[in-house]
Amino acid sequence: MMERRNHQIILERRPTGRLGEEHFRAVEGTIGEPGPGEVLTRTILLSVDPANRGWMQGRTYREQQGEGVVMSGFTLSEVIAERDTAIPIGTLVACDGGWQEYAVLPADSVRPIQKRGPLTHHLSVLGITGLTAYFGLLEIGRPVPGDTVLVSAAAGATGNVVGQLATLAGARAVGITGSDRKAKFLVEQLGFGAALNYRSASFIDDLRAGCPDGVDVYFDNVAGTILDAALKGMNIGGRVVCCGAVSTYDTAERSSGPRGVPGLLALKRLRMEGFIVLDYVDRFAEAEARLAEWVASGDLQVVEEVWEGLDAAPAALVGLLAGDNLGKRLVRVSGYNV
Amino acid sequence: MMERRNHQIILERRPTGRLGEEHFRAVEGTIGEPGPGEVLTRTILLSVDPANRGWMQGRTYREQQGEGVVMSGFTLSEVIAERDTAIPIGTLVACDGGWQEYAVLPADSVRPIQKRGPLTHHLSVLGITGLTAYFGLLEIGRPVPGDTVLVSAAAGATGNVVGQLATLAGARAVGITGSDRKAKFLVEQLGFGAALNYRSASFIDDLRAGCPDGVDVYFDNVAGTILDAALKGMNIGGRVVCCGAVSTYDTAERSSGPRGVPGLLALKRLRMEGFIVLDYVDRFAEAEARLAEWVASGDLQVVEEVWEGLDAAPAALVGLLAGDNLGKRLVRVSGYNV
């Protein structure tokens, strides 16, 4: 096996403006051997996330994505070799396997997965994006029955789960999304109370009409002008969950904050709070179990797209940043147990 | 008594740029008679606050300050007549008596005061600004021993109390102020761990040097570029108390929010939270008692300036907005029990 090649996708150079497929290059690398305390993994599924683009911009909660090296990415992988670790061969793990078929990783950086239903769920509703929705909404946003919960990028991997969890919490979910088709999907298929297309000329009016009782929780995945608009509609005592800033990722421009902050925060006693789901890693198992129950009962619908083959990853990410996905976007890199 | 005149100061017109004394005019009005459920008050002390300028800008948590009418302002007053109320004549009250010698007010809008020490304390450390420091720091900022608490407008009425309460809570207080003289005062007289002059060319470096362990709580009285600088120095999990935005009050310009919000909030898991002290009115008595104990024990020093005579009010406010005060600025309108 060690003589087979490792198909990989390199980030050749970081974009200065918008990301394009030309920033990537496919190469045939080698398959490494695990050293002491390391595992060798085979990538089954690759998660495509807006954060992938954010990692290119600079140091965040992780090192900046380098140039000329394998593109980073969350994966669902299978351990196929190990050395001096407690992880048996065949274990399914969530890890940062990157855009490649095989990865050598420290054993303590991979998270063994208890398989629940389809594998894809472990990178969507039970993965980082579902967990982000779970902890961000329930721990930071804290909706109570009767609240209006507004969420942007609502048809995205995190947003669609936020809206569904808000409904389960007895709140009214209102989604902001980028097309009428997606807005219709959110209302008709996922039970959102309303959904609005931010590209519509009447967006500001639609937002007001869609939230007749104001907004108690705004789950912000996008920042920028949509955050401006959402802040204006907040009720006194409202909570803004600062989860993502997708509108600022695919650009080299530094953006200003929303106008009127912090005066508006004081005036309306708002709380804007940032969080990163990795802080809740000790509670992932608990959250996964709860999410899986809701999936099993049909209370939580899973919205996924699976693209085939690692070479599809660049186009999948570029399109995601333009908002052409519906739900969680994944790339199938290899079959499971083949 | 009802034939005496009521010396008043009118806001003749709202400023379009910076506030000046020319926006005010002194007049001789009449002394009203209390109707049913009303009291007639005589103003003893007038509180001069940056918020006075904010009220001119538009509707906030209260109606916009009108033109051609008596300037609004918090006062410590004595009830000298009443009709069908439960408030005895001679009661000391905190109220919105405005810039005048006498005011007729609804009885339910005045707050009887239990006199503790000098009357001035009821408009400084035991008044709205002291209570703002108390609730804003302890309920929103929540410092723990060892934290670094940074406060802007630190030599002002609220800021100096914030720093002293932070020290009492076991934190290290760092003040931002507008002169070397005030910075020296904060460190040498009030026990701040460090104090910085934001007008210094080396301010950004001074800020970093003054907070070698980063900032856990930033109590923001000013917004603007100082908030930008403070946000950059925040530790993970930090809290920003959005109390005031003095840098934006004395201008007609709309300002943008701090750069990088909300990305920075997520990256550092920060919480920016606005509050208005009036939400805590049910707990004012409890807070007053605690503050008064600290004043009595010498743990909390009272920093006040008292200007003499109502006609000094315009200059007192204009100067306050330029930052020429040290501690709480008051105007003595009349003697007590004369």
XYZ file of N, CA and C in Angstrom, chain A residues 136-229:
282
model
N -23.930 27.526 19.257
C -24.102 28.965 19.021
C -25.511 29.418 19.343
N -26.488 28.638 18.888
C -27.871 29.053 19.148
C -28.248 28.841 20.604
N -27.970 27.641 21.132
C -28.505 27.309 22.454
C -27.695 27.926 23.588
N -26.368 28.088 23.408
C -25.539 28.621 24.496
C -25.355 30.130 24.411
N -25.283 30.664 23.208
C -25.025 32.097 23.065
C -26.334 32.852 22.767
N -27.114 32.329 21.830
C -28.363 33.006 21.469
C -29.480 32.806 22.483
N -29.552 31.617 23.046
C -30.517 31.279 24.094
C -31.945 31.742 23.777
N -32.539 31.205 22.708
C -33.913 31.597 22.406
C -34.893 31.000 23.417
N -35.971 31.719 23.664
C -37.054 31.193 24.487
C -38.305 31.138 23.612
N -39.275 30.313 24.010
C -40.478 30.187 23.185
C -41.103 31.554 22.901
N -41.485 31.745 21.669
C -42.078 33.016 21.268
C -41.088 33.990 20.666
N -39.794 33.750 20.885
C -38.768 34.622 20.296
C -38.779 34.523 18.769
N -38.304 35.587 18.148
C -37.997 35.531 16.726
C -36.489 35.354 16.586
N -36.093 34.286 15.901
C -34.676 34.009 15.648
C -34.405 34.237 14.168
N -33.597 35.229 13.883
C -33.211 35.531 12.502
C -31.838 34.916 12.240
N -31.682 34.286 11.079
C -30.387 33.673 10.768
C -30.020 33.987 9.320
N -28.769 34.367 9.098
C -28.286 34.632 7.739
C -27.555 33.404 7.202
N -27.330 33.386 5.899
C -26.830 32.175 5.232
C -27.694 31.002 5.671
N -28.999 31.230 5.648
C -29.941 30.313 6.293
C -30.075 28.990 5.567
N -29.736 28.964 4.288
C -29.795 27.697 3.569
C -28.448 26.999 3.583
N -27.500 27.558 4.293
C -26.182 26.957 4.395
C -26.148 25.860 5.442
N -24.978 25.271 5.586
C -24.827 24.098 6.442
C -25.161 24.399 7.893
N -24.718 25.543 8.388
C -25.004 25.912 9.765
C -26.395 26.542 9.863
N -26.684 27.454 8.951
C -27.927 28.229 9.036
C -29.177 27.375 9.019
N -29.214 26.358 8.190
C -30.451 25.563 8.116
C -30.692 24.813 9.419
N -29.616 24.426 10.093
C -29.769 23.737 11.377
C -30.176 24.739 12.460
N -29.608 25.940 12.408
C -29.995 26.984 13.374
C -31.506 27.213 13.313
N -32.017 27.375 12.096
C -33.450 27.647 11.966
C -34.302 26.498 12.482
N -33.897 25.281 12.176
C -34.677 24.130 12.626
C -34.603 23.968 14.144
N -33.418 24.232 14.729
C -33.294 24.139 16.192
C -34.090 25.254 16.871
N -34.130 26.428 16.224
C -34.917 27.531 16.787
C -36.386 27.139 16.846
N -36.865 26.514 15.777
C -38.254 26.071 15.759
C -38.497 25.037 16.851
N -37.557 24.107 17.018
C -37.687 23.097 18.079
C -37.715 23.745 19.463
N -37.053 24.898 19.595
C -37.027 25.605 20.882
C -38.269 26.462 21.086
N -39.203 26.396 20.136
C -40.439 27.159 20.305
C -40.366 28.571 19.772
N -39.283 28.894 19.084
C -39.143 30.229 18.507
C -39.611 30.216 17.057
N -39.731 31.409 16.497
C -40.085 31.536 15.092
C -38.792 31.798 14.331
N -38.486 30.924 13.366
C -37.254 31.065 12.592
C -37.512 31.897 11.349
N -36.641 32.869 11.125
C -36.701 33.674 9.907
C -35.321 33.590 9.256
N -35.302 33.201 7.999
C -34.033 32.994 7.321
C -33.736 34.077 6.304
N -32.467 34.426 6.183
C -32.001 35.310 5.115
C -31.144 34.454 4.190
N -31.450 34.486 2.913
C -30.723 33.646 1.967
C -30.573 34.383 0.636
N -29.928 33.742 -0.338
C -29.531 34.469 -1.541
C -30.362 34.214 -2.786
N -31.449 33.460 -2.673
C -32.297 33.258 -3.852
C -33.722 32.956 -3.406
N -34.662 33.225 -4.298
C -36.061 32.932 -3.993
C -36.277 31.423 -3.854
N -35.532 30.661 -4.643
C -35.657 29.209 -4.576
C -35.275 28.693 -3.191
N -34.170 29.204 -2.676
C -33.756 28.763 -1.340
C -34.741 29.239 -0.277
N -35.240 30.467 -0.440
C -36.191 30.995 0.538
C -37.429 30.098 0.593
N -37.890 29.687 -0.571
C -39.066 28.820 -0.656
C -38.781 27.481 0.033
N -37.593 26.969 -0.216
C -37.194 25.693 0.396
C -37.228 25.783 1.922
N -36.694 26.867 2.466
C -36.618 27.013 3.920
C -38.011 27.012 4.546
N -38.932 27.697 3.905
C -40.281 27.789 4.464
C -41.049 26.485 4.240
N -40.993 25.994 3.013
C -41.852 24.854 2.676
C -41.288 23.529 3.155
N -39.971 23.383 3.109
C -39.393 22.087 3.463
C -38.885 22.034 4.891
N -38.394 23.161 5.410
C -37.774 23.115 6.741
C -38.593 23.816 7.818
N -39.742 24.365 7.450
C -40.621 24.921 8.477
C -40.227 26.285 9.022
N -39.365 27.010 8.311
C -39.080 28.385 8.737
C -40.383 29.201 8.699
N -40.507 30.159 9.623
C -41.692 31.017 9.628
C -41.704 31.978 8.456
N -40.532 32.394 8.029
C -40.398 33.278 6.867
C -38.975 33.152 6.368
N -38.769 33.501 5.094
C -37.413 33.512 4.552
C -37.337 34.597 3.489
N -36.199 35.292 3.451
C -36.056 36.501 2.659
C -34.820 36.398 1.785
N -34.940 36.926 0.591
C -33.821 36.946 -0.350
C -33.100 38.293 -0.236
N -31.875 38.263 0.246
C -31.183 39.541 0.472
C -30.797 40.226 -0.833
N -30.889 39.513 -1.949
C -30.579 40.137 -3.235
C -31.783 40.874 -3.806
N -32.928 40.749 -3.159
C -34.133 41.429 -3.643
C -34.043 42.926 -3.348
N -34.579 43.734 -4.254
C -34.568 45.190 -4.055
C -35.400 45.588 -2.839
N -36.346 44.746 -2.490
C -37.232 45.087 -1.363
C -36.772 44.427 -0.064
N -35.494 44.029 0.003
C -35.024 43.240 1.144
C -35.298 43.910 2.494
N -34.977 45.193 2.599
C -35.142 45.854 3.899
C -36.609 45.835 4.333
N -37.491 46.100 3.389
C -38.921 46.034 3.706
C -39.354 44.602 4.009
N -38.827 43.660 3.236
C -39.165 42.251 3.459
C -38.728 41.815 4.853
N -37.561 42.308 5.261
C -37.029 41.935 6.576
C -37.961 42.439 7.672
N -38.400 43.671 7.522
C -39.300 44.248 8.516
C -40.620 43.463 8.534
N -41.123 43.175 7.350
C -42.406 42.457 7.271
C -42.276 41.024 7.779
N -41.105 40.446 7.568
C -40.902 39.055 7.985
C -40.697 38.909 9.479
N -40.363 40.002 10.146
C -40.130 39.990 11.601
C -41.042 41.028 12.254
N -42.350 40.831 12.196
C -43.271 41.872 12.685
C -43.106 42.144 14.183
N -42.589 41.190 14.932
C -42.381 41.405 16.366
C -40.926 41.740 16.689
N -40.148 42.113 15.678
C -38.735 42.406 15.911
C -37.929 41.119 16.031
N -36.645 41.289 16.284
C -35.718 40.152 16.324
C -35.137 40.019 17.730
N -35.242 38.846 18.302
C -34.688 38.608 19.643
C -33.294 38.002 19.577
N -33.094 37.118 18.614
C -31.772 36.513 18.423
C -31.410 36.635 16.949
N -30.251 37.204 16.671
C -29.754 37.198 15.295
C -28.496 36.348 15.253
N -28.560 35.274 14.498
C -27.414 34.366 14.346
C -26.705 34.780 13.069
N -25.566 35.436 13.228
C -24.899 36.093 12.104
C -23.807 35.217 11.512
N -24.036 34.775 10.291
C -23.007 34.016 9.566
C -22.278 34.852 8.536
N -22.704 36.109 8.331
C -22.226 36.825 7.152
C -21.597 38.195 7.431
N -21.984 38.860 8.528
C -21.511 40.220 8.826
C -21.908 41.192 7.711
N -21.181 42.306 7.577
C -21.417 43.257 6.497
C -22.776 43.944 6.572
N -23.308 44.267 5.408
C -24.531 45.080 5.365
C -25.754 44.326 5.889
N -25.722 43.003 5.838
C -26.860 42.255 6.387
C -26.877 42.370 7.913
N -25.706 42.369 8.505
C -25.640 42.609 9.954
C -26.166 44.008 10.287
N -25.765 45.003 9.503
C -26.310 46.354 9.687
C -27.832 46.322 9.742
N -28.413 45.672 8.730
C -29.876 45.645 8.626
C -30.492 44.892 9.801
